[in-house]
Structures are given as C-alpha cells and as structure tokens.
Coordinates of C-alpha atoms and ligand atoms in Angstrom, one line a residue:
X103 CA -74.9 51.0 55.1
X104 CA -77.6 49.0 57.1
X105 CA -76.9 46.2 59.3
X106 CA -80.2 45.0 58.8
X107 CA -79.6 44.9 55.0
X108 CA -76.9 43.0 55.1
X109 CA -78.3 40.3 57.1
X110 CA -81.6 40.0 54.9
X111 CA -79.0 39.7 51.9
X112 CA -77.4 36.7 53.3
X113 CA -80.4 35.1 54.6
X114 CA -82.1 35.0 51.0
X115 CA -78.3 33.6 50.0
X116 CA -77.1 36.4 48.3
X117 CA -73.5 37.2 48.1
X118 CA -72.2 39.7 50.5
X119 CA -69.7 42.5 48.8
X120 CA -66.2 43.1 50.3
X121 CA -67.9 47.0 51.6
X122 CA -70.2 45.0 53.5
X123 CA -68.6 42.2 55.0
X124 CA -65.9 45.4 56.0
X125 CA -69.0 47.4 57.6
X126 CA -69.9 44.2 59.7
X127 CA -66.3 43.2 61.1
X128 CA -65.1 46.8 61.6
X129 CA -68.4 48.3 63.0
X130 CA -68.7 44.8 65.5
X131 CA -65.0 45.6 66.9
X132 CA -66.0 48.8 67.5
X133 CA -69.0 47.4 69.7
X134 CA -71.1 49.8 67.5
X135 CA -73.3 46.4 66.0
X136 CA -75.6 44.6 69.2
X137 CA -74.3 41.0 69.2
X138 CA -78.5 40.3 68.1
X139 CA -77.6 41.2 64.9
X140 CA -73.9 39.9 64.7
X141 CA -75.8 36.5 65.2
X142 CA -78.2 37.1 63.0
X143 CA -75.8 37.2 60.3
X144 CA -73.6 34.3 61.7
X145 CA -76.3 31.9 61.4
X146 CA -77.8 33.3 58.2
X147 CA -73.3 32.6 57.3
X148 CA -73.9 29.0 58.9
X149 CA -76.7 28.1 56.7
X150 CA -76.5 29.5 53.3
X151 CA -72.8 29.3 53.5
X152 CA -69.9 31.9 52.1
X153 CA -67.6 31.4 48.8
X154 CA -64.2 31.9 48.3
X155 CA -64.1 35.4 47.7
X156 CA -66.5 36.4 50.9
X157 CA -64.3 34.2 53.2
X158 CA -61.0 36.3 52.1
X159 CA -62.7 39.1 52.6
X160 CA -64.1 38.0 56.1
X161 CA -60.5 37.4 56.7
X162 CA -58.8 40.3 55.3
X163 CA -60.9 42.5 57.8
X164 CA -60.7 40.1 60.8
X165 CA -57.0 40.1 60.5
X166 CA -57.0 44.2 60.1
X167 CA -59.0 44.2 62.9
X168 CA -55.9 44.4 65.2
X169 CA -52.4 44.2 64.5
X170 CA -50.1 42.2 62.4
X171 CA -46.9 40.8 64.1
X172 CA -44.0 41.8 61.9
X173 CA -41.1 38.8 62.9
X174 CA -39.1 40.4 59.9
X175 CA -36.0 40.8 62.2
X176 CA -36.0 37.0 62.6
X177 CA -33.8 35.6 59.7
X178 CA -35.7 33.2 57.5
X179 CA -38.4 31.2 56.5
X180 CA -41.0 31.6 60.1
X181 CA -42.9 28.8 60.0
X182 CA -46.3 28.0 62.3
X183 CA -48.7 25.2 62.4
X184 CA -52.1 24.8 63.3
X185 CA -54.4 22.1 64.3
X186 CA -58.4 22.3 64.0
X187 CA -58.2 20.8 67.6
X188 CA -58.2 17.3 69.3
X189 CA -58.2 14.5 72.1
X190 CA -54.2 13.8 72.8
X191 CA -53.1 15.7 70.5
X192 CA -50.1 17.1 71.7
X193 CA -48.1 17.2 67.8
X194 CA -46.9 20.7 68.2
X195 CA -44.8 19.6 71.2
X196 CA -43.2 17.0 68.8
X197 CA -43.0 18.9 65.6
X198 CA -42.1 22.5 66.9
X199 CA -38.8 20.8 68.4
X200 CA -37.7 19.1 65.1
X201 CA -38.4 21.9 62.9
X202 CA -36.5 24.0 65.4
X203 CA -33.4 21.6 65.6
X204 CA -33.1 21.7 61.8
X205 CA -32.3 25.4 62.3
X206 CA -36.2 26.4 60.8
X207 CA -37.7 29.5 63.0
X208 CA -40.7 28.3 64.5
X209 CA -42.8 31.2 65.8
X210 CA -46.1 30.0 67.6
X211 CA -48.8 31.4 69.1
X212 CA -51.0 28.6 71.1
X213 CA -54.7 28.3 72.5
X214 CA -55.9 26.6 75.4
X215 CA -58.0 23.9 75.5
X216 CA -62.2 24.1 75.9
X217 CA -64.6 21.6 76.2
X218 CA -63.2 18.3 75.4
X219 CA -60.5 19.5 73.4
X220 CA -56.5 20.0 74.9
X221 CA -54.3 23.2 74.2
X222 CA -50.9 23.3 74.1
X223 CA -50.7 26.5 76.2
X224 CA -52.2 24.6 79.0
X225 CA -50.0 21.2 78.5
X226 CA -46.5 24.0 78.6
X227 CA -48.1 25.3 82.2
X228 CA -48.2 21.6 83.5
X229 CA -44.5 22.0 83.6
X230 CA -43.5 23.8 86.9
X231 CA -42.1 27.2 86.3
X232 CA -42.9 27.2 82.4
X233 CA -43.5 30.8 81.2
X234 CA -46.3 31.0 78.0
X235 CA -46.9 34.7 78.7
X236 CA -44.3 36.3 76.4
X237 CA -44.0 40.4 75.6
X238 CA -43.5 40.9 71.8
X239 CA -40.1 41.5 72.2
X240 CA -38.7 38.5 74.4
X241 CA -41.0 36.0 71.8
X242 CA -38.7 37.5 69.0
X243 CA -35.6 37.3 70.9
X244 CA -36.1 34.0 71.6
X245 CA -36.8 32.6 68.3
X246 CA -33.9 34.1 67.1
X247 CA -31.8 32.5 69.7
X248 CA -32.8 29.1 70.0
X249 CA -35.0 28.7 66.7
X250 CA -38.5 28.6 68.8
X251 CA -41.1 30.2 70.9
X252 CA -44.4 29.0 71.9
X253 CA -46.6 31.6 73.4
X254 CA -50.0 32.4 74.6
X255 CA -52.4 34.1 71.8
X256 CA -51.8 38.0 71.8
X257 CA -54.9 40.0 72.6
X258 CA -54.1 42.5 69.9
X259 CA -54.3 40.1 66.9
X260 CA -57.2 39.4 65.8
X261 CA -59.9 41.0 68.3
X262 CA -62.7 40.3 66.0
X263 CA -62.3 36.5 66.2
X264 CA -62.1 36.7 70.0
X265 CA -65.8 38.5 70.0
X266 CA -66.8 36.3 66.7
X267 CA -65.8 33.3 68.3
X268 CA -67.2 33.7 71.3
X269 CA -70.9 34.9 69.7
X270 CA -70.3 31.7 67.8
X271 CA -69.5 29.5 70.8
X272 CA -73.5 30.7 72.4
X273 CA -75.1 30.5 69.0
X274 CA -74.4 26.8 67.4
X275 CA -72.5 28.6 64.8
X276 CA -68.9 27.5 65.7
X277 CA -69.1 24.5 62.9
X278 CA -69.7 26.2 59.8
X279 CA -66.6 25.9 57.4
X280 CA -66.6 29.5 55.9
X281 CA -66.8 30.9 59.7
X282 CA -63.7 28.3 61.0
X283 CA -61.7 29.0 58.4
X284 CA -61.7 32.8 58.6
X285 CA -61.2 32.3 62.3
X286 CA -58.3 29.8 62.4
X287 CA -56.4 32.0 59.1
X288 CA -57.2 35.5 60.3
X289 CA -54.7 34.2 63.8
X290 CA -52.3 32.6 61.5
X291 CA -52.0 35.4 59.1
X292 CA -51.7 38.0 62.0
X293 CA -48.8 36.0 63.8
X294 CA -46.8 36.8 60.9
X295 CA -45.2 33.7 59.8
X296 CA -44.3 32.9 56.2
X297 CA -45.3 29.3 56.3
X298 CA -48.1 27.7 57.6
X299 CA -49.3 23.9 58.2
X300 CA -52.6 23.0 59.0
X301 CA -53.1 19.8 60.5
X302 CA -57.2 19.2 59.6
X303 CA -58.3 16.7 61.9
X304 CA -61.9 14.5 60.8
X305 CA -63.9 12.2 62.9
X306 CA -65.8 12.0 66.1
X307 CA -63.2 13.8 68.0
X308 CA -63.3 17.0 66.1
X309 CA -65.1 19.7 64.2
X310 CA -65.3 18.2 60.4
X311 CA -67.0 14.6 60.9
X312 CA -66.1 13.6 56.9
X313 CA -63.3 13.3 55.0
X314 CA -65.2 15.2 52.0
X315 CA -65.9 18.3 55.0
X316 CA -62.5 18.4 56.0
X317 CA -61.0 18.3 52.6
X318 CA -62.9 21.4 52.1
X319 CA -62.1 23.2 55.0
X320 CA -58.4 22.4 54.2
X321 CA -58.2 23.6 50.7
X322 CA -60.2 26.6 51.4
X323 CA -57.6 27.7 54.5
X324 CA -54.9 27.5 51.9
X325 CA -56.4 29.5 49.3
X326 CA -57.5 32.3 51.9
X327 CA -53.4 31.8 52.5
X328 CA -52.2 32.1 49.2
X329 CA -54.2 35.0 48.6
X330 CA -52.8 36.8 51.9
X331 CA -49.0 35.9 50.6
X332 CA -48.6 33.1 53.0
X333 CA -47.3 29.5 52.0
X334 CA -50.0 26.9 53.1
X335 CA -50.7 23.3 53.2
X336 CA -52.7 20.9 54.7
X337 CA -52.6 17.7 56.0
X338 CA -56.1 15.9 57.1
X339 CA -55.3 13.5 60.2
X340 CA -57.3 10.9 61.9
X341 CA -59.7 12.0 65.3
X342 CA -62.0 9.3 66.0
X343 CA -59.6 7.6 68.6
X344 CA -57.1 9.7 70.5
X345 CA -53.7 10.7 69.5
X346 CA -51.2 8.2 71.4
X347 CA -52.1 6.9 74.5
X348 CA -52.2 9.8 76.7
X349 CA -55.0 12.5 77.4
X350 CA -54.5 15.4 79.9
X351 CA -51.5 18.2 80.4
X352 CA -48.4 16.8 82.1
X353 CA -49.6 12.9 80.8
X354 CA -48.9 14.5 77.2
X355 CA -45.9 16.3 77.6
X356 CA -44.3 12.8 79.1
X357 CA -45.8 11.2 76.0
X358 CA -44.1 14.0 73.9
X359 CA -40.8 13.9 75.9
X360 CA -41.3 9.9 75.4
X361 CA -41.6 10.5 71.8
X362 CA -38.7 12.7 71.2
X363 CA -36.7 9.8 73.1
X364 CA -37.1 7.5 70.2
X365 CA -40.4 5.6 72.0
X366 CA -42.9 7.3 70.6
X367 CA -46.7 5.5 69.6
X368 CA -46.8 5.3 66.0
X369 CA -49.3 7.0 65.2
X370 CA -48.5 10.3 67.1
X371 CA -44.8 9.6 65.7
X372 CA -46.2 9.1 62.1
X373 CA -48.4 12.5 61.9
X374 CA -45.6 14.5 64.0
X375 CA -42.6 13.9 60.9
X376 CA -45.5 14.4 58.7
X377 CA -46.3 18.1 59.9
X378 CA -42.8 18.5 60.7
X379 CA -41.4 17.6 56.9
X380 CA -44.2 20.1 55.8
X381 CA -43.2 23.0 57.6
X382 CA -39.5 22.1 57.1
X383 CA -40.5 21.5 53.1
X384 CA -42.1 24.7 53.0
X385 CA -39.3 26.8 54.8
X386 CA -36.3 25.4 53.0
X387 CA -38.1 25.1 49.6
X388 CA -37.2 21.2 49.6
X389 CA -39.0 18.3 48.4
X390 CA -41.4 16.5 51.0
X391 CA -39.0 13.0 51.0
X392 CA -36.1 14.9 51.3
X393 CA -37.4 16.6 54.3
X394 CA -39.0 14.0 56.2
X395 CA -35.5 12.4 55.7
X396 CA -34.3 15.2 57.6
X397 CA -37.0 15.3 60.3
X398 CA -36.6 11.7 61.1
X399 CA -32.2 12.1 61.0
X400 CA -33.0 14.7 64.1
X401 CA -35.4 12.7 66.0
X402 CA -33.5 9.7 66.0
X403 CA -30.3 11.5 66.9
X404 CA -31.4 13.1 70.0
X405 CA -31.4 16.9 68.2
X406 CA -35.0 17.1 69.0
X407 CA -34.6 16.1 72.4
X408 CA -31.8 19.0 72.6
X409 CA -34.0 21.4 71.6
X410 CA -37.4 20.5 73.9
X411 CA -34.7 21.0 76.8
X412 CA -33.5 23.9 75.6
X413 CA -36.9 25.7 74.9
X414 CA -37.8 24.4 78.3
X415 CA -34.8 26.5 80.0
X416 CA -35.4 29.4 77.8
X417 CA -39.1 29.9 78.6
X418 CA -38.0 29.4 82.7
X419 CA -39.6 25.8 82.8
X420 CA -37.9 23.4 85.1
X421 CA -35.8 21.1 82.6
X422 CA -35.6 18.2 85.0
X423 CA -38.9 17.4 84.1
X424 CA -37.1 15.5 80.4
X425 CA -35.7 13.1 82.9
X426 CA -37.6 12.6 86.2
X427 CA -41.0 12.8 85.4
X428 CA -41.8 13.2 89.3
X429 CA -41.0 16.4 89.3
X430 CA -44.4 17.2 87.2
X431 CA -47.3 18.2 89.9
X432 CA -48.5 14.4 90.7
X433 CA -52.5 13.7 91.3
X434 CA -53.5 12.3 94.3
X435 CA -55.4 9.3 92.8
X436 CA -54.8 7.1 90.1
X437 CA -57.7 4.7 89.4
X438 CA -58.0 1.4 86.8
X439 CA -60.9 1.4 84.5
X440 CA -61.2 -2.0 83.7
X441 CA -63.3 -3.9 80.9
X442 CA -66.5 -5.7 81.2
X443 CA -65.9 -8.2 78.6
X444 CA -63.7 -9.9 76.8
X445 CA -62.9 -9.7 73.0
X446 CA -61.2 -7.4 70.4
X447 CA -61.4 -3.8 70.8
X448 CA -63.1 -2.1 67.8
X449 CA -63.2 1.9 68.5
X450 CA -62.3 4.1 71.3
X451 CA -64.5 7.2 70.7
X452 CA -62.1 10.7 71.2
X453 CA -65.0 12.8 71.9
X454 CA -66.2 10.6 75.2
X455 CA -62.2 10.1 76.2
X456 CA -61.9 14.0 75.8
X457 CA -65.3 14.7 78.1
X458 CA -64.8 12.2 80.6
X459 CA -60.5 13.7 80.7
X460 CA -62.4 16.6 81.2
X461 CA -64.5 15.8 84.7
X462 CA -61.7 14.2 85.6
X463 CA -60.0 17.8 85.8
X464 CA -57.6 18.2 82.6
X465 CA -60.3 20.9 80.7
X466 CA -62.2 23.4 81.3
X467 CA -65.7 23.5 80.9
X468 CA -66.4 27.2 81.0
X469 CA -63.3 29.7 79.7
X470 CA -60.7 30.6 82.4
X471 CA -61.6 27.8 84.6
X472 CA -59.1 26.2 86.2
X473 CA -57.6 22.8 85.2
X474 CA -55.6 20.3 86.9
X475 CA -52.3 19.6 85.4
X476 CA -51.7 16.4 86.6
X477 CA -55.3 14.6 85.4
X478 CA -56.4 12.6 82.8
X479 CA -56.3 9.1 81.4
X480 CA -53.8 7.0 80.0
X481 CA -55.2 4.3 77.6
X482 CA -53.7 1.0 78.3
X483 CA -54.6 -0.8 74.9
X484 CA -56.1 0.8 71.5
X485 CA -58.0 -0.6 68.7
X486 CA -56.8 -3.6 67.0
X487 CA -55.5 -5.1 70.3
X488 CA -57.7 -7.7 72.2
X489 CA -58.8 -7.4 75.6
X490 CA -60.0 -9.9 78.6
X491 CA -62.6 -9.4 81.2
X492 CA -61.1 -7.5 84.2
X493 CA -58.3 -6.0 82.6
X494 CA -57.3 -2.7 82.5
X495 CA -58.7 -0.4 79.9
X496 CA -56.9 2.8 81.2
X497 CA -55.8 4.5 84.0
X498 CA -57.6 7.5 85.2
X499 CA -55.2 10.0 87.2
X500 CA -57.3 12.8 89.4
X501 CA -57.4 14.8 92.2
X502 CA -61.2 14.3 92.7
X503 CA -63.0 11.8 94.7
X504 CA -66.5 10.7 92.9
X505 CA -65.5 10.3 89.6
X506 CA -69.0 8.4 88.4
X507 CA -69.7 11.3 86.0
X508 CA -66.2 10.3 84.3
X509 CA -67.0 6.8 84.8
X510 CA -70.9 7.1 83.2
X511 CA -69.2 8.3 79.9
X512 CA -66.0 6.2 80.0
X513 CA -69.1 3.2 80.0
X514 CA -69.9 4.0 76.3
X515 CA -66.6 4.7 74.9
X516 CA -65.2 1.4 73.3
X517 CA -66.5 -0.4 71.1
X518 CA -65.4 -4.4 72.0
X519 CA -66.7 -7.1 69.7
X520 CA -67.0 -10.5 71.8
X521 CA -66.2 -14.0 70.6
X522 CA -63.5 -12.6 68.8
Ligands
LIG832 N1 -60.4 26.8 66.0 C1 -60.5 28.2 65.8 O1 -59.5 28.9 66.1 N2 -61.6 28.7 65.3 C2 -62.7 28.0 64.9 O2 -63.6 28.5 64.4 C3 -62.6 26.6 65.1 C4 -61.5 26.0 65.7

C-alpha cells in the first residue's frame, strides 16, 4: 500500500477503505509516514469530507493506536462527558459532582485549555495542592471510593490523536467535522466508560458556528459510539456569550463552588442538570424527567456540594478553598472595564472574552505555556440587561501591568444598542 495512493484517492473524493485508513493511522504512529503527507491527506479529509463508515474506521484505528482503559473493576454504569470546548465553561465541575453524589461512577479524563478556550485540568490546578496527575491505579481506586475522578489525559490512549491533532492544529484542518469527531470519540472510547455525553457547543465561541454543523457533528459522535458499544447522546448548548459570568481558572471554580451552593447563573445551572440528568439517565437506564428530578433533589440539598469537597480532599486539594475563597492564589491587580455608552446590551462575543482572558494570563497561547490561575474577567452584566455610561462592564483580575492588548479586544466585544 502507497501513501501517495491514498491521498490521490481522497483528493478526487473517493472513499477511502477500512485497509487504508488502517495503513495511514498505524504507519503515522509509527512515525514511518512524513507529517507532508499526513497533511496532505488531512486537508484532502477537510475538504472532500469523510462518511459514516470512514469516520468509524478513522476511529476504530485511532483508538487501537494505544491502549484501552479497562475500569471493569469499578461497579456500574462509568459515565464521562465531553464538551467541544468553550469560554466559561466550567459544567464538568457542576455535573461530575451531581452525577457522583447520586452514587453514578464518573471516570474522567480532562484537557487543558488552548487558545481562547478553558480546560478543566487547568481550572482543578488553580486550587492549591490539587493533584490531576493520577497513575492508573489510584484514578480507579478513587472512583470506586468516592464515585469520581477527574484526571489529566493519559499519554497511552490515543497517541494518534495527540500527533493528528497537533498536524491539524499547523494545517487549518482542526475544524473539519469527520476529523473532530474521530478525535474527541477515539479519547472517549479509550477512557473506557460505558456512557458518554457530549455537550456540542455552536456559536462564535466555538468550533461548529451553526446549529445545522453542530447537529451533525453531534449525531455522527453518537453513531461512531454506538457502533464502538458505548451509550451516547448529545446535547447542543449555546457559545456565543460565555457560560456564567466568570472566565479564567480559580474565577470558575468559585463560580462552580457558587453554583453548587444553590446561587448558581441560570444558564450555567440550566445546562449543568441538563448534562447531568443525561449521564445519570443513561447510567441508571431512567427516563430524562425522572432524572433531572434527581439531579436537581442533590443540588439543592447540598449532596453535590458534599461531593466537590470530598473529591477536593481525595485528589490532595486544599478543601478550604469551598469556603474562603482567599485561600485561591489572588492576582495582584484587579481592574474595571467600564462602558462607553449607554443603552441595552445586545451580545457579548465569547471568542474576544476568551482572547482578551487569555493576554490577561488565564490561557496559553502556545502548548505547555504557563498560565496564571488567578486571571481573568468577571462579567458584571450580560445580554438582556441595560447599561449606563461609566459603569462597569467587568472586572479584569491580572498579574500584568499593560494590559492594552486585553483592552484593544475587550473594545469590540459587546454589542450595546443606544437610545434604548
Ligand atoms: N476537541 C478535540 O479533542 N478534538 C478536536 O478535533 C476538536 C476539539
């Protein structure tokens, strides 16, 4: 089998045969394809597309590309969720912990975040102590104790995303829907859980910018699912404006730890019980009302709240952190961004918020940089809500000095109709 044969055939739009989309991912692992002609094939991928049957397959050989986590010690239904990736979006923090307190065996494995898009492994590490390196052994132990585990992504599952990703990443072939799908489901499916949610988040914020794309990209993720033996749904959420009011690490786990404390914003409340009645749905094999009933019994009772402290201790984070948010690593300056006219607010747009948290020092802007955990912004009002002349639009909380970069962006991120 040629390389260069199988590129021409996907160039000219041609199907590519499970033998051959096996020789690619198995031969690129090995490092025995250049990454020229790995890219070549990507972007012939990212414009004539792949069907069902190639993206299974594209999947199938990505997962088998490294190992599959067995958690079949762990009694019951695992369940995992995943999100396409977004500007305060800090759900799993909310979710995990009420799925967990209704005695369902979350077993995650988390990314950072890049570019203008958070992780959750990098909100965990804003709490001091907090421990998202995990061996195999302790992240099984530990969802059979307390029902949850959150870790850092395991090297050994799914190499060839890691090289495929980051190929995609230097090639503008990151947003094609065949290439995400494979690449989100092949991590899923090698993390071993029986159950899997995908949040699917649409608008400027995020990776699909239509519903009709991101209704696509969510059935096909569950199909590659079902045909792997895995129960999946999807839920399709909101990203032109940012999740809650809070952007950056430590910001969002307050805003969580808010959240679990019964004073949530409603809509990070609204699309945590919805990912949170799915997985429990899924894992207990109960209707959607019934388990949404169930979610919200938990949050309101404090269980939740239990559990966030308890997965805090259990990971070595400092658990005074639920109750005196001092203790979180403070910035040294906390600026007001305030508005230069009056009226009602229209749109905040994610993707500027997310840059803009990003110079402030919550992201990264090439991998393994370092991030400040304590920076970011806090919106003050969001759309719907009028503003006056002078008033504060957010707070900005940094360790840096000149923040005009932040500010130059910040300049063109809401939308405020005047005279209203
Ligand atoms: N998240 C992933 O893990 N992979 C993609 O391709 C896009 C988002």
């Amino acid at each position: 089998m040629r390389m260069y044969d199988i590129i021409h055939k996907k160039r000219h739009g041609k199907k590519l045969s499970e033998d051959e989309i096996k020789y690619f991912v198995t031969e690129y692992t090995k490092g025995n394809i250049p990454d020229y002609q790995a890219s070549a094939l990507l972007m012939a991928i990212a414009i004539n597309s792949m069907d069902k049957e190639e993206t299974s397959y594209l999947t199938k050989w990505m997962v088998n590309s490294g190992e599959v986590l067995s958690l079949d010690s762990i009694p019951g239904k695992k369940t995992d969720k995943h999100s396409t990736g977004g500007v305060g979006d800090k759900t799993t923090l909310i979710c995990a912990m009420i799925v967990a307190a209704l005695d369902v065996p979350v077993a995650k494995m988390s990314g950072r975040g890049l570019g203008h898009t958070g992780g959750t492994i990098d909100k965990l590490e804003s709490i001091p102590g907090f421990r998202t390196s995990l061996t195999r052994q302790e992240f099984i132990e530990l969802v059979k104790k307390n029902n949850i585990a959150i870790c850092g992504q395991s090297e050994s599952l799914a190499p060839a995303d890691k090289l495929l990703y980051a190929l995609r990443d230097q090639t503008a072939t990151v947003d094609s829907i065949p290439l995400i799908a494979s690449s989100i489901m092949s991590k899923k499916i090698a993390a071993g859980s029986d159950c899997i949610v995908l949040d699917v988040k649409v608008g400027k914020g995020a990776f699909m910018k239509t519903f009709d794309e991101a209704r696509v990209l969510a059935d096909l993720m569950c199909e590659i699912g079902a045909s792997m033996n895995r129960k999946a749904v999807s839920v399709i959420s909101d990203m032109n404006e940012p999740l809650g009011y809070a952007i950056g690490n430590s910001l969002e786990v307050v805003e969580s730890i808010e959240t679990l404390k019964g004073n949530g914003p409603e809509d990070l409340c609204s699309i945590a019980i919805k990912l949170a009645a799915n997985m429990v749905s899924l894992a207990k094999d109960i209707g959607y009302e019934d388990a949404e009933r169930l979610c919200k019994e938990v949050l309101e009772n404090g269980k939740a709240l239990g559990k966030f402290r308890e997965f805090v201790k259990c990971q070595d984070g400092d658990t005074r952190v639920v109750d005196d948010y001092t203790v979180f690593k403070q910035p040294r300056r906390v600026f007001e961004y305030n508005s230069e006219k009056s009226g009602m607010i229209k749109s905040i747009d994610s993707y500027k918020i997310g840059n803009a948290a990003c110079i402030l020092g919550a992201g990264r802007t090439v991998k393994d940089g370092k991030i400040d955990p304590s920076a970011g912004i806090v919106l003050e009002r969001k759309s719907g809500e009028r503003v006056e002349k002078g008033e504060c639009l957010a707070k900005l909380y940094t360790d840096i000095d000149n923040i005009d970069n932040a500010i130059n962006i910040l300049n063109t991120a809401w939308e405020i109709e005047e005279g209203v």
